[in-house]
Coordinates of C-alpha atoms in Angstrom, one line a residue:
X1368 CA 116.4 205.2 182.9
X1369 CA 117.0 203.0 179.6
X1370 CA 117.1 199.9 181.7
X1371 CA 114.1 201.2 183.6
X1372 CA 111.9 201.6 180.4
X1373 CA 113.1 198.2 178.8
X1374 CA 111.8 196.2 181.7
X1375 CA 108.7 198.1 182.0
X1376 CA 107.8 197.6 178.3
X1377 CA 109.3 194.1 178.6
X1378 CA 108.4 192.5 182.0
X1379 CA 108.3 189.1 180.7
X1380 CA 111.7 189.2 179.3
X1381 CA 113.2 191.3 181.6
X1382 CA 111.9 189.2 184.3
X1383 CA 113.3 185.9 182.9
X1384 CA 116.7 187.7 181.7
X1385 CA 117.2 189.2 185.2
X1386 CA 116.4 185.9 186.8
X1387 CA 118.8 183.6 184.8
X1388 CA 121.9 186.0 186.1
X1389 CA 121.0 186.2 189.2
X1390 CA 120.6 182.8 190.4
X1391 CA 122.9 181.4 187.7
X1392 CA 125.8 184.2 188.7
X1393 CA 125.0 183.2 192.1
X1394 CA 125.4 179.7 191.6
X1395 CA 128.7 180.3 189.9
X1396 CA 130.0 182.7 192.0
X1397 CA 130.0 179.7 195.2
X1398 CA 131.8 177.3 193.4
X1399 CA 133.9 179.7 191.4
X1400 CA 137.1 178.0 193.0
X1401 CA 136.9 174.9 192.0
X1402 CA 135.8 175.6 188.5
X1403 CA 138.7 178.4 188.0
X1404 CA 141.1 175.2 189.6
X1405 CA 139.5 172.6 186.9
X1406 CA 138.0 170.6 190.4
X1407 CA 135.0 168.4 190.6
X1408 CA 132.6 170.2 192.7
X1409 CA 132.1 168.1 195.8
X1410 CA 128.3 167.0 196.3
X1411 CA 127.8 169.0 199.3
X1412 CA 128.6 172.4 197.1
X1413 CA 126.3 171.0 194.1
X1414 CA 123.6 171.0 196.8
X1415 CA 124.3 174.2 198.4
X1416 CA 123.7 176.1 194.6
X1417 CA 119.9 175.5 194.7
X1418 CA 119.0 177.7 197.5
X1419 CA 121.7 180.4 196.4
X1420 CA 119.8 180.3 192.9
X1421 CA 116.3 180.6 195.0
X1422 CA 117.1 184.2 195.2
X1423 CA 116.8 184.7 191.7
X1424 CA 113.1 183.9 190.9
X1425 CA 111.7 185.3 194.2
X1426 CA 113.5 189.0 194.7
X1427 CA 113.4 189.3 191.0
X1428 CA 109.8 189.3 191.0
X1429 CA 109.4 191.6 194.0
X1430 CA 112.3 194.0 192.8
X1431 CA 109.9 194.3 189.1
X1432 CA 106.8 194.0 190.9
X1433 CA 107.9 197.8 192.8
X1434 CA 109.2 198.6 189.8
X1435 CA 106.4 198.2 187.4
X1436 CA 103.2 198.2 189.8
X1437 CA 104.8 200.5 192.8
X1438 CA 103.2 199.4 196.4
X1439 CA 99.8 198.6 195.1
X1440 CA 101.6 195.8 193.1
X1441 CA 103.3 194.5 196.0
X1442 CA 100.3 194.6 198.0
X1443 CA 98.3 192.9 195.2
X1444 CA 101.0 189.7 195.5
X1445 CA 101.0 189.3 199.0
X1446 CA 97.7 189.1 198.5
X1447 CA 97.7 186.0 196.6
X1448 CA 100.1 184.8 198.6
X1449 CA 97.8 184.3 201.5
X1450 CA 95.3 182.3 202.8
X1451 CA 91.4 183.2 200.9
X1452 CA 88.2 181.9 200.0
X1453 CA 89.3 178.7 198.3
X1454 CA 87.2 175.5 198.2
X1455 CA 89.3 172.7 200.1
X1456 CA 89.4 170.5 196.8
X1457 CA 92.4 172.9 195.7
X1458 CA 94.0 172.3 198.7
X1459 CA 93.5 168.6 198.6
X1460 CA 94.6 168.5 195.1
X1461 CA 97.8 171.0 195.3
X1462 CA 98.9 168.7 198.5
X1463 CA 97.7 165.2 197.4
X1464 CA 98.4 165.0 193.5
X1465 CA 102.0 164.4 193.3
X1466 CA 102.4 162.2 196.2
X1467 CA 99.1 160.0 194.8
X1468 CA 100.9 160.1 191.5
X1469 CA 104.4 159.2 192.2
X1470 CA 103.3 156.3 194.7
X1471 CA 101.2 155.0 192.2
X1472 CA 104.0 154.8 189.7
X1473 CA 106.4 153.5 192.0
X1474 CA 104.2 150.5 193.1
X1475 CA 103.4 149.9 190.0
X1476 CA 106.6 149.7 188.6
X1477 CA 108.4 147.9 191.6
X1478 CA 105.6 145.2 191.5
X1479 CA 105.7 144.5 187.6
X1480 CA 109.0 145.7 186.8
X1481 CA 111.7 145.2 189.7
X1482 CA 111.5 146.1 193.2
X1483 CA 114.0 148.3 192.9
X1484 CA 112.0 151.1 191.6
X1485 CA 109.7 150.4 195.1
X1486 CA 108.9 153.9 196.9
X1487 CA 111.6 154.9 199.6
X1488 CA 110.8 156.7 202.7
X1489 CA 112.8 159.2 203.4
X1490 CA 110.6 161.1 205.9
X1491 CA 112.7 164.5 206.8
X1492 CA 113.1 164.7 202.5
X1493 CA 109.4 165.9 202.8
X1494 CA 110.5 169.1 203.7
X1495 CA 113.1 169.9 201.3
X1496 CA 110.0 171.4 198.9
X1497 CA 109.4 173.9 201.5
X1498 CA 111.9 176.8 200.4
X1499 CA 111.7 175.8 196.8
X1500 CA 108.2 175.9 196.7
X1501 CA 107.5 179.3 198.7
X1502 CA 110.2 181.1 196.8
X1503 CA 110.2 179.9 193.3
X1504 CA 106.3 180.4 193.1
X1505 CA 106.7 184.4 194.0
X1506 CA 108.5 184.7 190.6
X1507 CA 106.8 181.8 188.2
X1508 CA 103.5 181.9 189.2
X1509 CA 103.4 185.5 191.5
X1510 CA 104.9 187.4 188.5
X1511 CA 105.7 186.2 184.9
X1512 CA 102.6 183.5 184.4
X1513 CA 100.0 186.2 185.0
X1514 CA 101.8 188.6 182.6
X1515 CA 102.4 185.7 180.1
X1516 CA 98.9 185.8 179.9
X1517 CA 98.0 189.0 178.6
X1518 CA 98.8 188.2 175.1
X1519 CA 98.5 184.3 174.7
X1520 CA 97.3 181.2 175.6
X1521 CA 97.4 181.0 179.1
X1522 CA 97.9 176.6 178.3
X1523 CA 100.5 177.2 175.8
X1524 CA 102.3 179.6 178.1
X1525 CA 102.4 177.5 180.9
X1526 CA 104.1 174.7 178.6
X1527 CA 106.7 177.3 178.3
X1528 CA 107.0 178.3 181.2
X1529 CA 107.6 175.0 182.3
X1530 CA 110.3 174.4 179.7
X1531 CA 112.3 177.5 180.7
X1532 CA 112.0 176.3 184.2
X1533 CA 113.3 173.3 183.1
X1534 CA 116.6 175.1 181.8
X1535 CA 116.6 177.3 184.6
X1536 CA 117.6 174.2 187.0
X1537 CA 120.9 173.5 185.1
X1538 CA 123.9 174.4 187.3
X1539 CA 122.7 171.9 189.8
X1540 CA 120.6 168.8 187.7
X1541 CA 123.4 166.6 188.0
X1542 CA 123.0 167.1 191.6
X1543 CA 119.2 166.4 191.6
X1544 CA 117.5 163.0 192.0
X1545 CA 118.6 160.4 194.1
X1546 CA 121.1 159.0 191.4
X1547 CA 122.9 161.9 191.3
X1548 CA 126.0 162.4 189.6
X1549 CA 124.4 161.0 187.2
X1550 CA 127.7 160.5 184.7
X1551 CA 127.1 159.7 181.1
X1552 CA 123.1 159.9 182.0
X1553 CA 123.0 163.0 182.7
X1554 CA 121.4 164.2 179.8
X1555 CA 118.9 161.3 179.7
X1556 CA 118.1 162.4 183.2
X1557 CA 117.8 166.3 182.3
X1558 CA 115.2 164.4 179.5
X1559 CA 113.2 162.6 182.1
X1560 CA 113.7 165.3 184.4
X1561 CA 111.8 167.7 181.7
X1562 CA 109.1 165.1 181.4
X1563 CA 107.9 165.6 184.8
X1564 CA 108.4 169.4 184.9
X1565 CA 106.6 170.5 181.6
X1566 CA 102.9 169.4 183.1
X1567 CA 104.1 169.6 186.6
X1568 CA 104.3 173.6 185.5
X1569 CA 101.1 173.1 183.8
X1570 CA 99.2 171.7 186.8
X1571 CA 100.6 174.6 189.2
X1572 CA 99.3 177.6 186.7
X1573 CA 95.7 175.0 186.2
X1574 CA 95.3 175.6 189.6
X1575 CA 96.1 179.3 189.5
X1576 CA 93.9 179.9 186.7
X1577 CA 91.2 178.5 189.1
X1578 CA 91.9 180.3 192.1
X1579 CA 94.5 183.1 191.6
X1580 CA 95.9 182.0 194.4
X1581 CA 100.0 182.2 194.7
X1582 CA 100.1 180.3 198.1
X1583 CA 98.2 177.0 196.5
X1584 CA 101.2 177.1 193.7
X1585 CA 103.8 177.1 196.4
X1586 CA 101.9 174.4 198.3
X1587 CA 101.8 172.2 195.5
X1588 CA 105.7 173.0 194.1
X1589 CA 106.6 172.4 197.9
X1590 CA 104.6 169.1 198.0
X1591 CA 106.0 167.9 194.5
X1592 CA 109.3 168.7 195.9
X1593 CA 109.2 167.4 199.1
X1594 CA 107.4 164.1 198.3
X1595 CA 109.9 163.6 195.5
X1596 CA 113.2 163.7 197.9
X1597 CA 110.6 161.3 200.4
X1598 CA 109.1 158.5 198.1
X1599 CA 112.4 158.4 195.3
X1600 CA 113.6 154.4 195.0
X1601 CA 117.1 154.4 196.4
X1602 CA 120.0 153.0 196.1
X1603 CA 119.2 153.4 192.2
X1604 CA 121.2 153.1 189.4
X1605 CA 122.0 156.4 187.3
X1606 CA 121.2 154.8 184.3
X1607 CA 117.4 153.6 186.1
X1608 CA 116.3 156.8 187.7
X1609 CA 115.3 158.1 184.4
X1610 CA 112.7 155.1 183.8
X1611 CA 110.7 155.8 186.6
X1612 CA 110.8 159.6 185.9
X1613 CA 109.6 159.0 182.4
X1614 CA 106.8 156.9 183.2
X1615 CA 105.9 159.5 186.1
X1616 CA 105.7 162.3 184.1
X1617 CA 103.6 160.4 181.5
X1618 CA 101.1 160.2 183.8
X1619 CA 101.7 163.8 184.6
X1620 CA 101.0 164.2 180.8
X1621 CA 97.7 162.4 180.8
X1622 CA 96.2 164.1 183.8
X1623 CA 97.5 167.6 181.8
X1624 CA 95.7 166.7 179.1
X1625 CA 93.0 165.4 180.1
X1626 CA 92.2 168.7 181.9
X1627 CA 92.8 170.9 178.8
X1628 CA 90.4 169.0 177.1
X1629 CA 87.7 169.4 179.6
X1630 CA 89.0 173.3 179.6
X1631 CA 88.2 173.2 176.2
X1632 CA 84.9 171.2 176.3
X1633 CA 83.7 174.1 178.8
X1634 CA 85.0 176.5 177.0
X1635 CA 83.1 175.7 173.5
X1636 CA 79.9 175.0 175.5
X1637 CA 79.6 178.8 177.0
X1638 CA 80.7 180.0 173.1
X1639 CA 83.3 182.2 171.8
X1640 CA 86.8 181.1 171.0
X1641 CA 88.4 178.8 173.5
X1642 CA 91.8 181.0 173.3
X1643 CA 90.3 184.9 174.3
X1644 CA 87.4 183.8 176.1
X1645 CA 89.1 181.4 178.6
X1646 CA 92.3 183.7 178.9
X1647 CA 89.3 186.4 180.0
X1648 CA 87.8 183.9 182.0
X1649 CA 90.2 183.3 183.9
X1650 CA 93.2 185.4 184.0
X1651 CA 93.1 187.7 187.5
X1652 CA 94.8 190.7 185.5
X1653 CA 92.2 191.1 182.8
X1654 CA 89.2 190.9 185.4

Protein backbone atom coordinates (compact mmCIF):
# COMPACT_ATOMS: atom_id res chain seq x y z
CA UNK A 1 0.00 0.00 0.00
CA UNK A 2 2.83 2.39 0.87
CA UNK A 3 4.55 1.49 -2.39
CA UNK A 4 1.41 2.30 -4.35
CA UNK A 5 1.08 5.69 -2.62
CA UNK A 6 4.72 6.47 -3.42
CA UNK A 7 4.29 5.53 -7.07
CA UNK A 8 1.12 7.62 -7.36
CA UNK A 9 2.84 10.62 -5.75
CA UNK A 10 6.10 10.14 -7.66
CA UNK A 11 5.12 8.62 -11.01
CA UNK A 12 8.27 9.70 -12.86
CA UNK A 13 10.98 8.86 -10.32
CA UNK A 14 9.12 5.63 -9.54
CA UNK A 15 9.11 4.79 -13.24
CA UNK A 16 12.85 5.30 -13.59
CA UNK A 17 13.62 3.24 -10.49
CA UNK A 18 11.52 0.28 -11.58
CA UNK A 19 12.70 0.49 -15.20
CA UNK A 20 16.36 0.38 -14.22
CA UNK A 21 15.69 -2.41 -11.71
CA UNK A 22 13.90 -4.58 -14.26
CA UNK A 23 16.26 -3.84 -17.16
CA UNK A 24 19.57 -4.05 -15.31
CA UNK A 25 18.38 -6.91 -13.10
CA UNK A 26 17.25 -8.94 -16.09
CA UNK A 27 20.47 -8.25 -18.00
CA UNK A 28 22.66 -9.22 -15.04
CA UNK A 29 20.63 -12.36 -14.37
CA UNK A 30 21.21 -13.49 -17.96
CA UNK A 31 24.99 -13.30 -17.65
CA UNK A 32 25.22 -14.13 -13.92
CA UNK A 33 27.16 -17.41 -14.44
CA UNK A 34 29.94 -15.52 -16.23
CA UNK A 35 30.01 -12.75 -13.63
CA UNK A 36 30.12 -15.21 -10.72
CA UNK A 37 32.96 -17.19 -12.28
CA UNK A 38 34.85 -14.03 -13.22
CA UNK A 39 34.75 -14.95 -16.92
CA UNK A 40 34.39 -12.51 -19.80
CA UNK A 41 30.86 -12.24 -21.18
CA UNK A 42 30.66 -13.69 -24.73
CA UNK A 43 29.64 -11.14 -27.33
CA UNK A 44 26.49 -13.13 -28.19
CA UNK A 45 25.31 -13.08 -24.57
CA UNK A 46 26.14 -9.38 -24.41
CA UNK A 47 23.84 -8.79 -27.35
CA UNK A 48 21.13 -10.99 -25.81
CA UNK A 49 21.07 -8.72 -22.76
CA UNK A 50 19.55 -5.93 -24.82
CA UNK A 51 16.20 -7.64 -25.69
CA UNK A 52 15.85 -8.50 -22.00
CA UNK A 53 16.44 -4.87 -21.04
CA UNK A 54 13.65 -3.73 -23.34
CA UNK A 55 11.13 -5.23 -20.93
CA UNK A 56 12.01 -2.54 -18.38
CA UNK A 57 10.68 0.63 -20.05
CA UNK A 58 7.74 -1.10 -21.76
CA UNK A 59 6.33 -3.27 -18.96
CA UNK A 60 6.95 -0.62 -16.31
CA UNK A 61 5.04 1.96 -18.34
CA UNK A 62 2.07 -0.36 -18.82
CA UNK A 63 2.06 -1.37 -15.14
CA UNK A 64 2.24 2.19 -13.79
CA UNK A 65 -0.27 3.53 -16.30
CA UNK A 66 -2.77 0.90 -15.14
CA UNK A 67 -1.94 1.54 -11.49
CA UNK A 68 -2.16 5.33 -11.63
CA UNK A 69 -4.63 6.07 -14.43
CA UNK A 70 -6.62 2.84 -14.61
CA UNK A 71 -8.12 1.39 -17.77
CA UNK A 72 -8.71 4.84 -19.22
CA UNK A 73 -4.98 5.51 -18.97
CA UNK A 74 -4.16 2.34 -20.87
CA UNK A 75 -6.73 3.27 -23.49
CA UNK A 76 -5.12 6.69 -23.89
CA UNK A 77 -1.63 5.15 -24.16
CA UNK A 78 -2.84 2.74 -26.82
CA UNK A 79 -4.55 5.54 -28.75
CA UNK A 80 -1.27 7.47 -28.90
CA UNK A 81 0.43 4.39 -30.34
CA UNK A 82 -1.99 4.17 -33.29
CA UNK A 83 -1.82 5.96 -36.60
CA UNK A 84 -3.87 9.13 -36.34
CA UNK A 85 -4.48 12.20 -38.46
CA UNK A 86 -0.87 13.27 -38.72
CA UNK A 87 0.69 15.10 -41.63
CA UNK A 88 2.93 13.12 -43.96
CA UNK A 89 5.82 15.49 -43.25
CA UNK A 90 6.12 14.15 -39.71
CA UNK A 91 6.45 10.59 -40.99
CA UNK A 92 9.11 11.75 -43.45
CA UNK A 93 11.04 13.48 -40.66
CA UNK A 94 10.76 10.52 -38.30
CA UNK A 95 11.90 8.02 -40.92
CA UNK A 96 14.28 10.12 -42.98
CA UNK A 97 16.17 12.43 -40.63
CA UNK A 98 18.47 9.77 -39.07
CA UNK A 99 19.66 8.11 -42.31
CA UNK A 100 20.11 11.45 -44.09
CA UNK A 101 22.21 12.82 -41.24
CA UNK A 102 24.25 9.59 -41.00
CA UNK A 103 24.93 9.49 -44.75
CA UNK A 104 25.94 13.16 -44.86
CA UNK A 105 28.41 12.67 -42.00
CA UNK A 106 29.91 9.41 -43.27
CA UNK A 107 30.23 10.54 -46.89
CA UNK A 108 31.79 13.82 -45.78
CA UNK A 109 34.28 12.06 -43.51
CA UNK A 110 34.94 9.31 -46.04
CA UNK A 111 35.91 11.81 -48.73
CA UNK A 112 37.77 14.37 -46.62
CA UNK A 113 39.34 12.29 -43.83
CA UNK A 114 39.62 8.59 -44.65
CA UNK A 115 37.76 5.91 -46.66
CA UNK A 116 37.53 3.95 -43.42
CA UNK A 117 34.52 6.17 -42.61
CA UNK A 118 32.63 5.28 -45.79
CA UNK A 119 29.11 3.98 -45.01
CA UNK A 120 28.65 0.24 -44.98
CA UNK A 121 25.55 -1.52 -46.29
CA UNK A 122 24.26 -4.20 -43.93
CA UNK A 123 20.65 -4.32 -45.11
CA UNK A 124 19.36 -6.76 -42.50
CA UNK A 125 20.61 -4.35 -39.83
CA UNK A 126 17.65 -2.12 -40.60
CA UNK A 127 15.41 -4.61 -38.78
CA UNK A 128 17.46 -4.35 -35.59
CA UNK A 129 15.75 -1.13 -34.58
CA UNK A 130 12.17 -2.37 -34.77
CA UNK A 131 11.97 -4.11 -31.40
CA UNK A 132 13.95 -1.42 -29.59
CA UNK A 133 11.93 1.41 -31.11
CA UNK A 134 8.56 -0.17 -30.43
CA UNK A 135 9.13 -1.33 -26.84
CA UNK A 136 11.31 1.46 -25.47
CA UNK A 137 9.10 4.31 -26.61
CA UNK A 138 6.07 2.88 -24.81
CA UNK A 139 7.94 3.96 -21.70
CA UNK A 140 10.22 6.88 -22.58
CA UNK A 141 7.72 8.78 -24.76
CA UNK A 142 4.40 7.14 -23.89
CA UNK A 143 4.77 7.39 -20.13
CA UNK A 144 7.79 9.31 -18.78
CA UNK A 145 8.15 12.34 -21.01
CA UNK A 146 4.54 13.66 -20.82
CA UNK A 147 4.61 13.41 -17.03
CA UNK A 148 7.95 15.18 -16.81
CA UNK A 149 6.37 18.02 -18.78
CA UNK A 150 3.84 18.73 -16.05
CA UNK A 151 6.25 20.76 -13.94
CA UNK A 152 9.28 21.78 -16.04
CA UNK A 153 10.31 23.16 -19.40
CA UNK A 154 9.58 20.64 -22.15
CA UNK A 155 12.92 21.12 -23.92
CA UNK A 156 15.13 20.65 -20.87
CA UNK A 157 13.07 17.67 -19.80
CA UNK A 158 13.91 16.03 -23.12
CA UNK A 159 17.62 16.65 -22.43
CA UNK A 160 17.33 15.18 -18.93
CA UNK A 161 15.45 12.18 -20.29
CA UNK A 162 18.14 11.75 -22.95
CA UNK A 163 20.88 11.61 -20.31
CA UNK A 164 18.92 9.07 -18.26
CA UNK A 165 18.33 7.07 -21.45
CA UNK A 166 22.09 6.94 -22.08
CA UNK A 167 22.85 5.64 -18.60
CA UNK A 168 20.12 3.02 -19.00
CA UNK A 169 22.25 1.51 -21.82
CA UNK A 170 25.32 1.02 -19.61
CA UNK A 171 25.04 -2.79 -19.16
CA UNK A 172 25.21 -3.29 -22.93
CA UNK A 173 27.23 -0.24 -24.00
CA UNK A 174 30.34 -2.29 -24.79
CA UNK A 175 28.34 -4.49 -27.18
CA UNK A 176 26.86 -1.61 -29.19
CA UNK A 177 28.53 -0.16 -32.24
CA UNK A 178 30.46 -1.94 -34.95
CA UNK A 179 33.83 -1.76 -33.14
CA UNK A 180 32.77 -3.57 -29.97
CA UNK A 181 34.31 -4.53 -27.65
CA UNK A 182 35.95 -1.14 -27.23
CA UNK A 183 38.75 -1.97 -24.77
CA UNK A 184 40.53 1.10 -23.42
CA UNK A 185 38.37 3.34 -25.64
CA UNK A 186 35.12 2.32 -23.93
CA UNK A 187 34.78 5.54 -21.91
CA UNK A 188 35.45 7.65 -25.00
CA UNK A 189 32.88 5.64 -26.92
CA UNK A 190 30.32 6.15 -24.15
CA UNK A 191 30.75 9.93 -24.31
CA UNK A 192 30.40 9.83 -28.10
CA UNK A 193 27.29 7.70 -27.63
CA UNK A 194 25.89 10.34 -25.27
CA UNK A 195 26.65 13.06 -27.85
CA UNK A 196 24.31 11.26 -30.26
CA UNK A 197 21.57 9.95 -27.99
CA UNK A 198 20.79 13.14 -26.06
CA UNK A 199 19.96 15.32 -29.11
CA UNK A 200 18.20 12.34 -30.70
CA UNK A 201 15.95 12.09 -27.64
CA UNK A 202 15.27 15.81 -27.88
CA UNK A 203 14.27 15.42 -31.54
CA UNK A 204 11.96 12.51 -30.69
CA UNK A 205 10.41 14.66 -27.97
CA UNK A 206 9.99 17.55 -30.44
CA UNK A 207 8.07 15.31 -32.82
CA UNK A 208 5.92 14.08 -29.95
CA UNK A 209 5.16 17.62 -28.76
CA UNK A 210 3.86 18.50 -32.20
CA UNK A 211 1.92 15.31 -32.92
CA UNK A 212 1.14 13.67 -29.56
CA UNK A 213 2.02 10.42 -31.35
CA UNK A 214 3.96 7.68 -29.57
CA UNK A 215 3.91 5.82 -32.89
CA UNK A 216 6.07 8.50 -34.54
CA UNK A 217 8.49 8.33 -31.60
CA UNK A 218 8.68 4.57 -32.13
CA UNK A 219 9.29 5.06 -35.85
CA UNK A 220 12.07 7.60 -35.35
CA UNK A 221 13.76 5.45 -32.70
CA UNK A 222 13.53 2.40 -34.96
CA UNK A 223 14.88 4.38 -37.91
CA UNK A 224 17.82 5.73 -35.92
CA UNK A 225 18.85 2.37 -34.49
CA UNK A 226 18.20 0.46 -37.70
CA UNK A 227 20.16 2.81 -39.96
CA UNK A 228 23.03 3.05 -37.47
CA UNK A 229 23.40 -0.72 -37.69
CA UNK A 230 22.87 -0.73 -41.44
CA UNK A 231 25.17 2.15 -42.42
CA UNK A 232 27.90 2.28 -39.76
CA UNK A 233 31.39 1.87 -41.22
CA UNK A 234 32.88 -1.57 -40.68
CA UNK A 235 35.46 -2.81 -40.02
CA UNK A 236 36.51 0.18 -37.94
CA UNK A 237 38.86 0.40 -34.99
CA UNK A 238 37.64 1.23 -31.44
CA UNK A 239 39.77 4.38 -31.56
CA UNK A 240 38.09 5.69 -34.72
CA UNK A 241 34.45 4.81 -34.09
CA UNK A 242 33.94 7.56 -31.47
CA UNK A 243 35.23 10.13 -33.97
CA UNK A 244 32.34 9.76 -36.40
CA UNK A 245 29.86 9.42 -33.52
CA UNK A 246 31.00 12.81 -32.19
CA UNK A 247 30.60 14.37 -35.64
CA UNK A 248 27.17 12.80 -36.09
CA UNK A 249 26.19 13.95 -32.63
CA UNK A 250 27.34 17.47 -33.51
CA UNK A 251 25.06 17.50 -36.55
CA UNK A 252 22.12 16.36 -34.41
CA UNK A 253 22.90 19.07 -31.85
CA UNK A 254 22.90 21.72 -34.58
CA UNK A 255 19.47 20.52 -35.73
CA UNK A 256 18.19 20.36 -32.14
CA UNK A 257 19.39 23.85 -31.20
CA UNK A 258 18.05 25.32 -34.45
CA UNK A 259 14.61 23.83 -33.75
CA UNK A 260 14.73 25.15 -30.19
CA UNK A 261 15.55 28.67 -31.37
CA UNK A 262 12.64 28.53 -33.82
CA UNK A 263 10.32 27.30 -31.05
CA UNK A 264 11.35 30.13 -28.74
CA UNK A 265 10.95 32.67 -31.53
CA UNK A 266 7.43 31.46 -32.33
CA UNK A 267 6.53 31.38 -28.65
CA UNK A 268 7.82 34.93 -28.18
CA UNK A 269 5.78 36.18 -31.12
CA UNK A 270 2.64 34.70 -29.57
CA UNK A 271 3.31 36.52 -26.32
CA UNK A 272 3.72 35.29 -22.80
CA UNK A 273 6.64 33.41 -21.29
CA UNK A 274 8.31 30.86 -23.52
CA UNK A 275 8.27 28.26 -20.77
CA UNK A 276 4.67 28.06 -19.56
CA UNK A 277 3.05 29.16 -22.80
CA UNK A 278 5.01 26.67 -24.87
CA UNK A 279 4.32 23.97 -22.32
CA UNK A 280 0.56 24.51 -22.27
CA UNK A 281 0.45 24.65 -26.04
CA UNK A 282 2.32 21.41 -26.65
CA UNK A 283 1.73 19.18 -23.63
CA UNK A 284 -1.17 16.76 -24.26
CA UNK A 285 -1.79 16.39 -20.52
CA UNK A 286 -2.50 20.11 -20.24
CA UNK A 287 -4.85 20.44 -23.21
